[in-house]
Coordinates of C-alpha atoms in Angstrom, one line a residue:
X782 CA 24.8 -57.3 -21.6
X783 CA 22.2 -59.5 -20.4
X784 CA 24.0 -59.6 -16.9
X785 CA 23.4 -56.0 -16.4
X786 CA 20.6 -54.9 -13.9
X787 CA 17.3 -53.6 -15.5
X788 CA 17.1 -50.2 -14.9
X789 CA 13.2 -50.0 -13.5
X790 CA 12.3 -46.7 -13.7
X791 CA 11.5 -46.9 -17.6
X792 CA 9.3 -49.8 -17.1
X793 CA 7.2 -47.9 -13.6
X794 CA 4.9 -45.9 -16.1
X795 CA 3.7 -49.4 -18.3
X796 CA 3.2 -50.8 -14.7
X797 CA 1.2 -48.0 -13.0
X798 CA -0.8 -47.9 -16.3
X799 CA -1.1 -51.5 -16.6
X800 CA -2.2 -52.4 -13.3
X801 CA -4.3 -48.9 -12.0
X802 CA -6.2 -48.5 -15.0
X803 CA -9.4 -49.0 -12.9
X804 CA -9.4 -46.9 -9.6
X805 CA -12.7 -48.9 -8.3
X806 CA -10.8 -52.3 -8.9
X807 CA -7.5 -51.4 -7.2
X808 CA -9.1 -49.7 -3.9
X809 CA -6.8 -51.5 -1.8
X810 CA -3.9 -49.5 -3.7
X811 CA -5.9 -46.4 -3.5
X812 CA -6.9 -46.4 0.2
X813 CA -2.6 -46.9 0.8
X814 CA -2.0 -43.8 -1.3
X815 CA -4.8 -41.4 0.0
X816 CA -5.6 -43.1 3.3
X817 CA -2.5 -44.0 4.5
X818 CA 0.3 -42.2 2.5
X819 CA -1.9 -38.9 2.8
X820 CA -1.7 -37.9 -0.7
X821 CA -4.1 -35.4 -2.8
X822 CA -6.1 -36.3 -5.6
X823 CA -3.8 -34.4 -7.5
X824 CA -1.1 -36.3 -6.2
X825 CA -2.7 -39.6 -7.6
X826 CA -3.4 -38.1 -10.1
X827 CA 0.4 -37.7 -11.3
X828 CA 2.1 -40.3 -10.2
X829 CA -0.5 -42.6 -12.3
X830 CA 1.2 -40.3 -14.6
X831 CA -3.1 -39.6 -15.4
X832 CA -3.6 -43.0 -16.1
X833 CA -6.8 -42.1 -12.9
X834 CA -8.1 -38.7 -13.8
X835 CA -9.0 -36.4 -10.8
X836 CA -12.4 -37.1 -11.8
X837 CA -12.4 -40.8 -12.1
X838 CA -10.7 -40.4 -8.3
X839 CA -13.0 -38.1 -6.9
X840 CA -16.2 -40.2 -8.2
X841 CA -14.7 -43.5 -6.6
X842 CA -14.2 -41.8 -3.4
X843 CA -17.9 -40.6 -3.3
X844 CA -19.6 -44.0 -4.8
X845 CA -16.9 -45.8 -2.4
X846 CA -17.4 -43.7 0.6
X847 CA -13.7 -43.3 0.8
X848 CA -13.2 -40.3 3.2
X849 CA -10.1 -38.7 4.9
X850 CA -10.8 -38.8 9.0
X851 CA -11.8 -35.6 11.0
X852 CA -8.7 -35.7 13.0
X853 CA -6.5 -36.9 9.6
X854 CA -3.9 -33.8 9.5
X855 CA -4.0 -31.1 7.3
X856 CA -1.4 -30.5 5.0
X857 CA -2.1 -26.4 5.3
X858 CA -0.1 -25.2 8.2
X859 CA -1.8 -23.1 11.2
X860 CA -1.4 -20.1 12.6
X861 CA 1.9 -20.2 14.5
X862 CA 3.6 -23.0 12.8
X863 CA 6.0 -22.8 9.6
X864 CA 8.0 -25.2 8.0
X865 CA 11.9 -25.3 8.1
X866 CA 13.7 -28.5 5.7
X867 CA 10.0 -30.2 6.0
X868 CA 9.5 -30.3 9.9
X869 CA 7.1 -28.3 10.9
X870 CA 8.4 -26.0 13.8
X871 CA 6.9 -22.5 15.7
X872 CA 6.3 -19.5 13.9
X873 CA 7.8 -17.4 17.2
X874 CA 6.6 -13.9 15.4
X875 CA 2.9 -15.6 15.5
X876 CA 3.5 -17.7 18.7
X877 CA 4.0 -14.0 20.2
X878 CA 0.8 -12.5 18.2
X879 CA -1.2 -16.0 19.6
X880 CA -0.3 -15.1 23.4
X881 CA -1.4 -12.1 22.6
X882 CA -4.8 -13.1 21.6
X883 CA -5.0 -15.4 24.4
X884 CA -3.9 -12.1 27.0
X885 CA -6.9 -9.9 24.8
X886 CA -9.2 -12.9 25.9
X887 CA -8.4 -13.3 29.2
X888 CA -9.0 -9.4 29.6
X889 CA -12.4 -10.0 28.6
X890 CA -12.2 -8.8 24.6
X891 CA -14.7 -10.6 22.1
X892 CA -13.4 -12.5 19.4
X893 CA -14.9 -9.8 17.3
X894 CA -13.0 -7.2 19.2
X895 CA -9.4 -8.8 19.1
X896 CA -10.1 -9.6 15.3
X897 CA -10.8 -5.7 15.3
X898 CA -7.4 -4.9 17.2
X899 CA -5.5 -7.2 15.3
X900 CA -6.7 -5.3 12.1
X901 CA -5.8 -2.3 13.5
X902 CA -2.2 -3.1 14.3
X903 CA -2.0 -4.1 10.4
X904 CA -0.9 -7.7 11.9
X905 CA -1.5 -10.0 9.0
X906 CA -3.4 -13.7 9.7
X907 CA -1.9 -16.6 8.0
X908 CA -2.9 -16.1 4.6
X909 CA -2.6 -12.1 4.4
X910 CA -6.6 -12.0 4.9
X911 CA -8.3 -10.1 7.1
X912 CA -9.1 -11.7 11.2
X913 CA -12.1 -13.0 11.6
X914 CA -13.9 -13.8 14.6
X915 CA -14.0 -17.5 13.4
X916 CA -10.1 -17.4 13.1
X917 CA -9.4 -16.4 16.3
X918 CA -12.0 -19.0 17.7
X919 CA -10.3 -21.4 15.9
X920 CA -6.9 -20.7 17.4
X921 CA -8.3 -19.9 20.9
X922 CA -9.6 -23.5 21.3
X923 CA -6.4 -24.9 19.9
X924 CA -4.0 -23.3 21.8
X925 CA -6.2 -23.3 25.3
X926 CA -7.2 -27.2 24.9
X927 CA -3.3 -27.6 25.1
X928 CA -3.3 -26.7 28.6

């Protein structure tokens, strides 16, 4: 009996406890998980199976100064991409509805406008939501700075 292997997992929940029990003392630890790792708050959250509330987390980030970069990437997926077994890969029904917007541009429409058209032909942004002008701004830049 005493030959066998220790089975860790058990004993992961007294170590996580033990040893992150104070976010502002472990931000080493904590810059690897949000920093580099890329996880949410909520993420932390659970696997410190709680032992760092959201709140405790979200306080050391502010009194810490602990902030993701501008160019970190989003988790949220844009307009024209989708996810297949985790890879993110084109969305070709959108990738056709983005050359479209780009072709509405070109012929001189307003943002405003092609949000307009788009509403019009009932073709749905990203979320379901209604195009704004901001949207298509958004994707315009995108798409045309990738040229």
């Amino acid at each position: 009996m005493l030959d066998e292997p220790v089975d860790p997992i058990p004993y992961l929940s007294v170590f996580i406890t033990h040893f992150l029990n104070k976010p502002k003392n472990n931000l080493g630890i904590f810059r690897k998980l949000y920093l580099d790792h890329g996880l949410s708050v909520r993420e932390i959250e659970s696997i410190t199976e709680s032992a760092w509330s959201k709140t405790t987390i979200i306080e050391t980030m502010r009194e810490k100064k602990i902030t993701k970069s501008s160019n970190a990437k989003s988790n949220r997926l844009k307009y024209g991409e989708r996810k297949v077994q985790g890879l993110i890969v084109p969305h070709l029904e959108e990738q056709k509805i983005i050359q479209k917007i780009i072709g509405l541009k070109n012929e001189g429409f307003s943002l405003r406008k092609i949000a307009k058209f788009l509403m019009e032909k009932n073709i749905k942004s990203k979320r379901g939501d209604q195009w704004d002008k901001s949207v298509i701004g958004d994707i315009l830049k995108r798409e045309l700075k990738d040229v």
